[in-house]
Amino acid sequence: MTRNQMRRLVLDNGLRVLLAPNPTGASIGVAVHYGVGFRTEPKGHTGLAHLFEHLMIQGGHGSAPGGYLPQVQRAGGLGDAKTRQDLTVYYAAAPASALEMLLALEADRMRSPRITEQNLRTQTAVIDEEIRLMVRNRPYGAFPWVLPRALHSLTENARDGYGESVDLAAIDIPLCERFFVDHYGPGNALVTLTGAFEPDAAERLVRRHFEPLPGRPVAAPPDAAEPEPWEDRQLSVADPHAGLPAVAIGYRMPDPVKERADHLAHVVLAALLGQGRHALLRRGPAAPTGVASLSVGCGLFGLPLDTTGPDLLTLFAVYGGATEGRTAGADDGGPDGTDEADDPGGVTEALDTALATLVENEVDAGLLRATTARWASAALRELGDPSTRAQLLGQRELLFGEAELTERLPEMIRTGVTGEQVSRAAARLRASHRAVVRFVPGTGAPDRGTTATAHGKAVAP
């Protein structure tokens, strides 16, 4: 899709609208992005952005008694929401006949969500249960949240999406109302429509439902500028639910705005290292031994161009077998000073070896073609779903003012990243300071990183 096929509107109240029709099919996708995420939360109120997502998904005061989701489901659709560092998105897919209903529901909760004491306490309890299931009682549940805490120095960049239970318990109705006024006005929102609709008719419906909403000032986003790490961070986290030791490694990604080409080269580097059965850390001389599972990805949530602020390239490996060719207890530490006892599968050493090889010798052209083609194919398949397409178009439009990035990205990865760029990305990682977090099977409650140690010192959450 070209830029001319997309229609952009800005209503008098500041609401931005992106119309991206697709004449094939009979369904539509609707996504409403707000420029607020857990990086935007007021100091001392971690978890507020995610909690507010839970409140908003209940719908506005004009919704039927069952709330937003039952109405969407009765129309044959599906809906959900998610919170990220810099944005929160509410999205749905439904038959094309449900377009006006979806727009009316979104305008209703943008005007007046159901922020009640009962909803607040119910959703706080729901999130507490999520934290219990997904973090505290889940093996390796501190991953990936512990990596930003280790690598970033600003509080805003080190937060996790769930927040702390003590902060959640202290959130009250007045705080929620202020958060809504500051961050959920039309001037901080973007409505994206995709799928089977006629643009002129869709524009009339958008104006009908959203133009009556009053505009209001938008709170300034936080300054997320982060100094580069000046030392490696070595941490250990005791995890009573982990049956096997594991390691997580995080590096700072290049800036997605100022260093776009380098950012995409890191995306390809991550795929070459750990994605696909022919990845360098899965097969061949650089592959570590005794590893049960391994993943490498870009972005805290595994999606490139997911934030305008500091983000990470991450590796996570679970050890699960004998370490062939190594002597237990031998001091054969890699470049990071890790010895055999700390790195039984040799993951950090194998990673350093793979990076060094890519610096000295450009990646095999055939492997590069196969890796980038596989990545591009998966990205294109995602765009076949109207809801996913609406989310991705709206996300790149809100963050970068470039919805077209979503359509161009598969080809940019497939043909636009060279072996030389990958070598430069590998050299940049070799010269970068990183966080290495070891998950050690142990007793007691997992701490989400609060009792991890770095150079012998406690790391604050």
XYZ file of N, CA, C and O in Angstrom, residues 108-282:
700
model
N -17.429 6.102 22.929
C -18.085 6.110 24.242
C -17.070 6.015 25.370
O -17.123 6.777 26.350
N -16.075 5.107 25.250
C -15.112 4.994 26.343
C -14.057 6.084 26.288
O -13.453 6.408 27.311
N -13.840 6.701 25.102
C -12.968 7.866 25.050
C -13.630 9.056 25.739
O -12.962 9.914 26.310
N -14.954 9.087 25.714
C -15.694 10.178 26.350
C -15.791 9.977 27.859
O -15.536 10.912 28.633
N -16.117 8.751 28.296
C -16.403 8.542 29.713
C -16.321 7.062 30.066
O -17.322 6.349 29.987
N -15.130 6.563 30.450
C -15.006 5.152 30.825
C -15.664 4.871 32.171
O -15.915 5.788 32.951
N -15.918 3.606 32.416
C -16.553 3.195 33.676
C -15.507 3.077 34.787
O -15.046 1.990 35.125
N -15.143 4.194 35.346
C -14.174 4.198 36.447
C -14.970 4.231 37.746
O -15.385 5.290 38.213
N -15.213 3.064 38.297
C -15.956 2.958 39.547
C -15.097 2.241 40.579
O -14.133 1.546 40.232
N -15.455 2.392 41.834
C -14.703 1.725 42.896
C -14.735 0.216 42.728
O -13.722 -0.474 42.917
N -15.888 -0.308 42.342
C -15.997 -1.761 42.154
C -15.098 -2.228 41.011
O -14.371 -3.223 41.144
N -15.141 -1.522 39.868
C -14.280 -1.895 38.751
C -12.802 -1.786 39.118
O -11.990 -2.634 38.752
N -12.456 -0.726 39.855
C -11.061 -0.523 40.236
C -10.555 -1.670 41.093
O -9.482 -2.232 40.828
N -11.282 -2.044 42.114
C -10.836 -3.117 43.012
C -10.857 -4.473 42.294
O -9.975 -5.316 42.509
N -11.862 -4.688 41.439
C -11.924 -5.952 40.697
C -10.705 -6.101 39.791
O -10.052 -7.152 39.763
N -10.383 -5.044 39.041
C -9.273 -5.135 38.093
C -7.918 -5.137 38.792
O -6.975 -5.752 38.306
N -7.819 -4.474 39.944
C -6.581 -4.566 40.726
C -6.339 -6.010 41.162
O -5.205 -6.517 41.096
N -7.404 -6.681 41.588
C -7.280 -8.085 41.991
C -6.917 -8.970 40.797
O -6.124 -9.918 40.922
N -7.482 -8.664 39.631
C -7.163 -9.429 38.426
C -5.671 -9.302 38.088
O -5.001 -10.287 37.766
N -5.138 -8.087 38.186
C -3.720 -7.882 37.862
C -2.823 -8.524 38.910
O -1.773 -9.095 38.582
N -3.218 -8.457 40.174
C -2.455 -9.171 41.202
C -2.361 -10.660 40.875
O -1.311 -11.295 41.072
N -3.460 -11.222 40.375
C -3.446 -12.635 39.992
C -2.549 -12.855 38.778
O -1.841 -13.868 38.690
N -2.556 -11.918 37.816
C -1.655 -12.019 36.670
C -0.199 -12.029 37.127
O 0.611 -12.819 36.628
N 0.130 -11.140 38.058
C 1.504 -11.086 38.576
C 1.865 -12.411 39.240
O 2.970 -12.941 39.063
N 0.928 -12.960 40.005
C 1.190 -14.230 40.695
C 1.432 -15.346 39.675
O 2.382 -16.137 39.819
N 0.590 -15.415 38.625
C 0.688 -16.511 37.663
C 1.827 -16.327 36.667
O 2.515 -17.286 36.312
N 2.031 -15.088 36.216
C 2.963 -14.850 35.120
C 4.375 -14.493 35.576
O 5.324 -14.622 34.803
N 4.519 -14.041 36.820
C 5.835 -13.608 37.287
C 6.280 -14.403 38.502
O 7.267 -15.127 38.466
N 5.544 -14.293 39.612
C 6.008 -14.888 40.873
C 6.037 -16.410 40.831
O 6.963 -17.024 41.359
N 5.026 -17.035 40.234
C 4.914 -18.497 40.281
C 5.224 -19.160 38.950
O 4.870 -20.318 38.741
N 5.861 -18.455 38.079
C 6.194 -18.991 36.757
C 7.705 -19.129 36.641
O 8.438 -18.199 36.979
N 8.198 -20.258 36.164
C 9.650 -20.377 35.973
C 10.177 -19.268 35.066
O 9.580 -18.976 34.020
N 11.240 -18.637 35.505
C 11.887 -17.556 34.764
C 10.931 -16.369 34.535
O 11.059 -15.624 33.560
N 9.986 -16.187 35.434
C 8.994 -15.127 35.268
C 9.580 -13.734 35.306
O 8.956 -12.790 34.824
N 10.777 -13.568 35.882
C 11.396 -12.243 35.917
C 11.913 -11.813 34.547
O 12.181 -10.631 34.333
N 12.081 -12.776 33.624
C 12.471 -12.427 32.264
C 11.228 -12.006 31.493
O 10.214 -12.683 31.556
N 11.228 -10.890 30.756
C 12.383 -10.056 30.442
C 12.526 -8.806 31.318
O 13.377 -7.966 31.043
N 11.685 -8.688 32.359
C 11.634 -7.430 33.105
C 12.944 -7.079 33.795
O 13.265 -5.899 33.982
N 13.731 -8.090 34.187
C 14.952 -7.805 34.929
C 16.031 -7.176 34.044
O 16.897 -6.459 34.534
N 15.988 -7.402 32.738
C 17.028 -6.863 31.859
C 16.987 -5.334 31.761
O 18.036 -4.684 31.875
N 15.819 -4.708 31.539
C 15.809 -3.235 31.549
C 16.245 -2.655 32.886
O 16.898 -1.614 32.940
N 15.899 -3.324 33.987
C 16.308 -2.836 35.304
C 17.834 -2.865 35.432
O 18.429 -2.005 36.095
N 18.433 -3.848 34.823
C 19.883 -3.966 34.920
C 20.597 -2.991 33.991
O 21.627 -2.418 34.350
N 20.059 -2.783 32.803
C 20.788 -2.053 31.769
C 20.464 -0.564 31.741
O 21.279 0.233 31.281
N 19.277 -0.173 32.216
C 18.867 1.225 32.145
C 19.047 1.917 33.496
O 18.901 1.291 34.553
N 19.319 3.201 33.438
C 19.528 3.961 34.668
C 18.316 4.798 35.059
O 18.136 5.105 36.233
N 17.457 5.169 34.091
C 16.274 5.970 34.402
C 15.131 5.081 34.867
O 14.874 4.022 34.281
N 14.429 5.542 35.897
C 13.298 4.775 36.434
C 12.266 4.493 35.361
O 11.709 3.384 35.284
N 11.989 5.492 34.511
C 10.956 5.322 33.487
C 11.270 4.167 32.542
O 10.361 3.483 32.053
N 12.549 3.944 32.270
C 12.941 2.901 31.326
C 13.114 1.539 31.985
O 13.293 0.539 31.283
N 13.100 1.496 33.301
C 13.336 0.242 34.019
C 12.053 -0.391 34.540
O 12.092 -1.449 35.150
N 10.913 0.243 34.304
C 9.654 -0.299 34.831
C 9.212 -1.524 34.065
O 9.488 -1.675 32.877
N 8.480 -2.411 34.752
C 7.810 -3.485 34.040
C 6.343 -3.105 33.866
O 5.854 -2.129 34.425
N 5.648 -3.848 33.032
C 4.277 -3.484 32.704
C 3.277 -3.740 33.796
O 2.199 -3.120 33.815
N 3.576 -4.648 34.718
C 2.610 -5.022 35.745
C 2.580 -4.040 36.908
O 1.533 -3.794 37.499
N 3.713 -3.493 37.273
C 3.792 -2.640 38.449
C 3.961 -3.455 39.718
O 3.973 -4.689 39.700
N 4.095 -2.748 40.829
C 4.262 -3.378 42.128
C 2.916 -3.435 42.855
O 2.122 -2.492 42.792
N 2.675 -4.526 43.556
C 1.387 -4.718 44.226
C 1.075 -3.591 45.205
O -0.071 -3.145 45.319
N 2.102 -3.100 45.915
C 1.866 -2.039 46.890
C 1.434 -0.762 46.184
O 0.576 -0.022 46.696
N 1.985 -0.474 45.004
C 1.571 0.703 44.249
C 0.157 0.534 43.710
O -0.651 1.481 43.721
N -0.155 -0.653 43.224
C -1.498 -0.900 42.693
C -2.555 -0.719 43.776
O -3.622 -0.143 43.537
N -2.267 -1.212 44.979
C -3.224 -1.114 46.077
C -3.498 0.334 46.471
O -4.568 0.652 47.008
N -2.538 1.239 46.205
C -2.686 2.639 46.607
C -3.400 3.494 45.560
O -3.709 4.657 45.813
N -3.672 2.933 44.385
C -4.343 3.702 43.328
C -5.808 3.902 43.692
O -6.504 2.951 44.059
N -6.281 5.127 43.578
C -7.667 5.440 43.930
C -8.371 6.095 42.748
O -7.775 6.376 41.703
N -9.654 6.384 42.924
C -10.467 6.951 41.847
C -9.943 8.322 41.409
O -9.818 8.576 40.200
N -9.638 9.256 42.328
C -9.123 10.554 41.868
C -7.862 10.445 41.008
O -7.712 11.182 40.032
N -6.947 9.519 41.363
C -5.746 9.341 40.557
C -6.106 8.845 39.154
O -5.563 9.315 38.151
N -7.036 7.900 39.070
C -7.473 7.387 37.769
C -8.124 8.487 36.944
O -7.906 8.581 35.718
N -8.918 9.314 37.574
C -9.576 10.396 36.845
C -8.557 11.397 36.311
O -8.693 11.892 35.185
N -7.528 11.702 37.090
C -6.475 12.602 36.607
C -5.709 11.971 35.444
O -5.364 12.649 34.469
N -5.437 10.684 35.569
C -4.718 9.970 34.507
C -5.528 10.002 33.216
O -4.976 10.210 32.127
N -6.828 9.826 33.324
C -7.704 9.869 32.154
C -7.667 11.256 31.518
O -7.506 11.389 30.294
N -7.803 12.293 32.310
C -7.803 13.654 31.780
C -6.465 13.979 31.114
O -6.415 14.582 30.033
N -5.378 13.563 31.726
C -4.042 13.901 31.223
C -3.670 13.155 29.944
O -2.958 13.694 29.095
N -4.116 11.909 29.811
C -3.567 11.055 28.762
C -4.588 10.453 27.800
O -4.186 9.880 26.781
N -5.869 10.527 28.081
C -6.863 9.852 27.252
C -7.763 10.817 26.494
O -8.864 10.456 26.106
N -7.279 12.026 26.253
C -8.023 12.958 25.428
C -7.859 12.652 23.956
O -6.923 11.953 23.541
N -8.752 13.170 23.106
C -8.645 12.921 21.661
C -7.297 13.353 21.076
O -6.800 12.732 20.133
N -6.699 14.422 21.637
C -5.428 14.898 21.110
C -4.261 13.971 21.360
O -3.172 14.182 20.811
N -4.453 12.917 22.166
C -3.401 11.939 22.438
C -3.759 10.572 21.870
O -3.216 9.560 22.286
N -4.702 10.566 20.906
C -5.226 9.298 20.391
C -5.151 9.251 18.876
O -5.123 10.280 18.189
N -5.129 8.033 18.360
C -5.143 7.770 16.924
C -6.096 6.613 16.668
O -5.958 5.539 17.266
N -7.064 6.825 15.783
C -8.002 5.781 15.373
C -7.562 5.253 14.016
O -7.394 6.031 13.069
N -7.367 3.948 13.908
C -6.956 3.309 12.658
C -8.011 2.309 12.221
O -8.432 1.456 13.015
N -8.438 2.415 10.954
C -9.395 1.470 10.375
C -8.729 0.752 9.217
O -8.093 1.389 8.365
N -8.884 -0.572 9.162
C -8.385 -1.367 8.046
C -9.485 -2.304 7.577
O -10.445 -2.578 8.304
N -9.331 -2.811 6.345
C -10.247 -3.840 5.882
C -11.291 -3.356 4.900
O -11.093 -2.376 4.157
N -12.430 -4.032 4.899
C -13.471 -3.865 3.879
C -14.414 -2.724 4.235
O -15.472 -2.937 4.817
N -14.021 -1.505 3.883
C -14.907 -0.358 4.073
C -14.657 0.647 2.957
O -13.610 0.646 2.300
N -15.641 1.503 2.744
C -15.532 2.563 1.746
C -15.050 3.816 2.458
O -15.652 4.235 3.444
N -13.932 4.419 2.033
C -13.310 5.499 2.809
C -14.221 6.681 3.109
O -14.218 7.191 4.233
N -14.999 7.150 2.134
C -15.858 8.308 2.386
C -16.902 7.990 3.440
O -17.172 8.805 4.342
N -17.499 6.806 3.339
C -18.509 6.416 4.323
C -17.877 6.258 5.704
O -18.455 6.672 6.723
N -16.666 5.672 5.749
C -15.991 5.496 7.039
C -15.635 6.848 7.653
O -15.772 7.050 8.868
N -15.203 7.801 6.825
C -14.875 9.124 7.355
C -16.111 9.785 7.967
O -16.033 10.406 9.030
N -17.267 9.651 7.308
C -18.496 10.231 7.857
C -18.821 9.615 9.215
O -19.228 10.324 10.157
N -18.650 8.304 9.338
C -18.943 7.646 10.617
C -17.972 8.097 11.704
O -18.363 8.318 12.858
N -16.701 8.211 11.361
C -15.716 8.672 12.344
C -16.076 10.067 12.832
O -16.069 10.349 14.039
N -16.392 10.942 11.915
C -16.744 12.312 12.309
C -18.012 12.338 13.150
O -18.120 13.094 14.126
N -18.974 11.513 12.779
C -20.245 11.481 13.522
C -20.026 11.116 14.985
O -20.608 11.724 15.882
N -19.161 10.154 15.248
C -19.009 9.645 16.612
C -17.909 10.336 17.411
O -17.998 10.388 18.645
N -16.879 10.856 16.744
C -15.742 11.402 17.493
C -15.677 12.925 17.506
O -15.092 13.504 18.424
N -16.235 13.587 16.510
C -16.145 15.054 16.498
C -16.830 15.706 17.696
O -16.346 16.750 18.177
N -17.914 15.159 18.245
C -18.528 15.802 19.408
C -17.688 15.753 20.683
O -17.985 16.477 21.640
N -16.651 14.916 20.733
C -15.834 14.820 21.945
C -15.002 16.083 22.108
O -14.323 16.517 21.174
N -15.013 16.689 23.289
C -14.236 17.927 23.477
C -12.741 17.644 23.526
O -12.293 16.651 24.099
N -11.969 18.544 22.927
C -10.520 18.441 23.019
C -10.030 18.989 24.351
O -10.734 19.722 25.039
N -8.828 18.589 24.732
C -8.213 19.099 25.958
C -6.703 18.963 25.851
O -6.200 18.192 25.033
N -5.965 19.717 26.659
C -4.501 19.648 26.582
C -3.989 18.238 26.869
O -4.601 17.473 27.625
N -2.858 17.933 26.264
C -2.229 16.618 26.430
C -0.973 16.778 27.285
O -0.165 17.682 27.051
N -0.825 15.920 28.283
C 0.369 15.968 29.130
C 1.602 15.616 28.309
O 1.566 14.733 27.443
N 2.695 16.312 28.566
C 3.935 16.056 27.839
C 4.490 14.683 28.201
O 4.448 14.273 29.367
N 5.016 13.943 27.228
C 5.623 12.637 27.537
C 6.915 12.834 28.304
O 7.544 13.891 28.247
N 7.357 11.806 29.040
C 8.617 11.928 29.784
C 9.814 11.943 28.851
O 9.743 11.437 27.726
N 10.896 12.521 29.309
C 12.150 12.484 28.566
C 12.839 11.153 28.882
O 13.320 10.938 29.989
N 12.849 10.257 27.894
C 13.384 8.908 28.117
C 14.832 8.770 27.675
O 15.356 7.660 27.630
N 15.472 9.886 27.349
C 16.866 9.814 26.893
C 17.726 9.131 27.954
O 17.686 9.491 29.124
N 18.471 8.152 27.523
C 19.195 7.275 28.447
C 20.674 7.267 28.100
O 21.051 7.061 26.942
N 21.570 7.477 29.064
C 23.004 7.359 28.767
C 23.363 5.917 28.431
O 22.710 4.976 28.907
N 24.364 5.756 27.615
C 24.822 4.407 27.281
C 25.376 3.726 28.525
O 26.009 4.368 29.373
N 25.158 2.417 28.675
C 25.742 1.702 29.824
C 27.258 1.836 29.814
O 27.895 1.766 28.766
N 27.838 2.040 30.979
C 29.286 2.253 31.061
C 30.022 1.056 31.654
O 31.239 1.072 31.783
N 29.280 -0.007 31.978
C 29.918 -1.226 32.473
C 28.984 -2.398 32.221
O 27.769 -2.231 32.070
N 29.543 -3.591 32.155
C 28.726 -4.806 32.107
C 28.033 -4.989 33.440
O 28.584 -4.632 34.496
N 26.847 -5.550 33.417
C 26.121 -5.862 34.644
C 25.947 -7.366 34.740
O 25.377 -7.987 33.844
N 26.477 -7.964 35.788
C 26.369 -9.398 36.033
C 25.430 -9.603 37.223
O 25.715 -9.126 38.314
N 24.309 -10.273 37.003
C 23.324 -10.453 38.063
C 22.964 -11.923 38.210
O 23.089 -12.708 37.277
N 22.475 -12.266 39.403
C 21.921 -13.597 39.655
C 20.563 -13.442 40.306
O 20.381 -12.598 41.182
N 19.598 -14.248 39.870
C 18.244 -14.225 40.417
C 17.899 -15.635 40.875
O 17.926 -16.585 40.078
N 17.581 -15.790 42.148
C 17.132 -17.083 42.669
C 15.691 -17.308 42.234
O 14.824 -16.466 42.451
N 15.438 -18.459 41.606
C 14.102 -18.761 41.085
C 13.673 -20.132 41.591
O 14.132 -21.159 41.096
N 12.767 -20.187 42.585
C 12.374 -21.475 43.161
C 11.547 -22.333 42.213
O 11.390 -23.534 42.449
N 11.005 -21.732 41.143
C 10.161 -22.490 40.214
C 10.928 -23.002 39.005
O 10.364 -23.718 38.182
N 12.179 -22.628 38.890
C 12.991 -23.051 37.753
C 13.616 -24.409 38.050
O 14.330 -24.575 39.034
N 13.353 -25.383 37.184
C 13.968 -26.690 37.359
C 15.371 -26.754 36.811
O 16.144 -27.641 37.175
N 15.716 -25.816 35.927
C 17.025 -25.798 35.288
C 17.584 -24.373 35.328
O 16.823 -23.405 35.302
N 18.891 -24.223 35.394
C 19.465 -22.878 35.330
C 19.252 -22.271 33.950
O 19.058 -22.976 32.954
N 19.278 -20.937 33.889
C 19.075 -20.236 32.623
C 19.889 -18.953 32.645
O 20.357 -18.501 33.697
N 20.044 -18.356 31.473
C 20.750 -17.086 31.364
C 19.982 -16.173 30.424
O 19.421 -16.620 29.415
N 19.915 -14.891 30.776
C 19.333 -13.866 29.903
C 20.392 -12.794 29.664
O 21.085 -12.389 30.603
N 20.513 -12.348 28.430
C 21.508 -11.353 28.057
C 20.801 -10.224 27.323
O 19.967 -10.470 26.441
N 21.105 -8.993 27.688
C 20.482 -7.855 27.044
C 21.500 -6.822 26.591
O 22.456 -6.521 27.309
N 21.305 -6.288 25.379
C 22.114 -5.211 24.820
C 21.192 -4.052 24.447
O 20.034 -4.255 24.089
N 21.730 -2.844 24.461
C 20.969 -1.684 24.007
C 20.845 -1.704 22.487
O 21.838 -1.845 21.774
N 19.624 -1.506 21.983
C 19.393 -1.397 20.543
C 19.719 0.020 20.054
O 19.587 0.983 20.800
N 20.127 0.173 18.787
C 20.305 1.518 18.231
C 18.990 2.286 18.209
O 17.900 1.691 18.162
N 19.069 3.592 18.214
C 17.892 4.451 18.192
C 17.079 4.191 16.915
O 17.615 4.256 15.812
N 15.773 3.909 17.033
C 14.981 3.555 15.846
C 14.676 4.736 14.935
O 14.245 4.539 13.798
N 14.885 5.965 15.407
C 14.646 7.152 14.589
C 15.948 7.645 13.972
O 16.061 7.775 12.749
N 16.950 7.897 14.809
C 18.204 8.473 14.332
C 19.109 7.436 13.681
O 19.993 7.797 12.888
N 18.941 6.176 14.036
C 19.822 5.115 13.523
C 18.981 3.990 12.936
O 19.165 2.820 13.261
N 18.061 4.333 12.053
C 17.105 3.353 11.534
C 17.799 2.182 10.843
O 17.454 1.009 11.086
N 18.768 2.454 9.973
C 19.448 1.368 9.259
C 20.177 0.445 10.223
O 20.135 -0.789 10.081
N 20.833 1.003 11.235
C 21.528 0.174 12.226
C 20.521 -0.625 13.053
O 20.786 -1.778 13.422
N 19.387 -0.013 13.360
C 18.348 -0.710 14.119
C 17.891 -1.955 13.356
O 17.806 -3.054 13.929
N 17.629 -1.813 12.060
C 17.160 -2.950 11.267
C 18.260 -3.993 11.094
O 17.975 -5.198 11.023
N 19.524 -3.553 11.033
C 20.628 -4.523 10.953
C 20.689 -5.367 12.221
O 21.010 -6.563 12.174
N 20.360 -4.780 13.379
C 20.317 -5.551 14.620
C 19.157 -6.546 14.609
O 19.264 -7.635 15.182
N 18.043 -6.176 13.975
C 16.920 -7.113 13.838
C 17.368 -8.349 13.061
O 17.080 -9.494 13.443
N 18.084 -8.129 11.969
C 18.573 -9.254 11.168
C 19.637 -10.030 11.940
O 19.665 -11.275 11.905
N 20.510 -9.339 12.655
C 21.528 -10.018 13.459
C 20.873 -10.946 14.481
O 21.317 -12.099 14.661
N 19.827 -10.485 15.155
C 19.131 -11.331 16.132
C 18.561 -12.570 15.457
O 18.635 -13.681 15.998
N 17.992 -12.397 14.262
C 17.442 -13.546 13.538
C 18.537 -14.522 13.144
O 18.364 -15.746 13.235
N 19.672 -14.018 12.698
C 20.794 -14.894 12.318
C 21.324 -15.670 13.516
O 21.706 -16.836 13.400
N 21.344 -15.038 14.671
C 21.894 -15.690 15.858
C 20.981 -16.771 16.407
O 21.461 -17.839 16.803
N 19.676 -16.536 16.436
C 18.848 -17.468 17.182
C 17.529 -17.878 16.595
O 16.792 -18.637 17.227
N 17.176 -17.397 15.393
C 15.859 -17.696 14.841
C 15.970 -18.633 13.649
O 16.681 -18.345 12.694
N 15.274 -19.742 13.677
C 15.356 -20.724 12.600
C 16.350 -21.821 12.924
O 17.295 -21.632 13.685
N 16.143 -22.981 12.324
C 16.973 -24.140 12.691
C 18.418 -24.011 12.232
O 19.282 -24.749 12.703
N 18.706 -23.093 11.296
C 20.077 -22.916 10.835
C 20.758 -21.727 11.510
O 21.850 -21.318 11.087
N 20.145 -21.164 12.531
C 20.730 -20.019 13.229
C 22.098 -20.371 13.795
O 22.384 -21.519 14.153
N 22.964 -19.355 13.908
C 24.355 -19.585 14.290
C 24.504 -20.160 15.685
O 25.467 -20.890 15.959
N 23.584 -19.830 16.594
C 23.670 -20.355 17.950
C 22.866 -21.646 18.123
O 22.721 -22.147 19.235
N 22.364 -22.183 17.032
C 21.640 -23.454 17.088
C 22.409 -24.588 16.414
O 22.279 -25.743 16.790
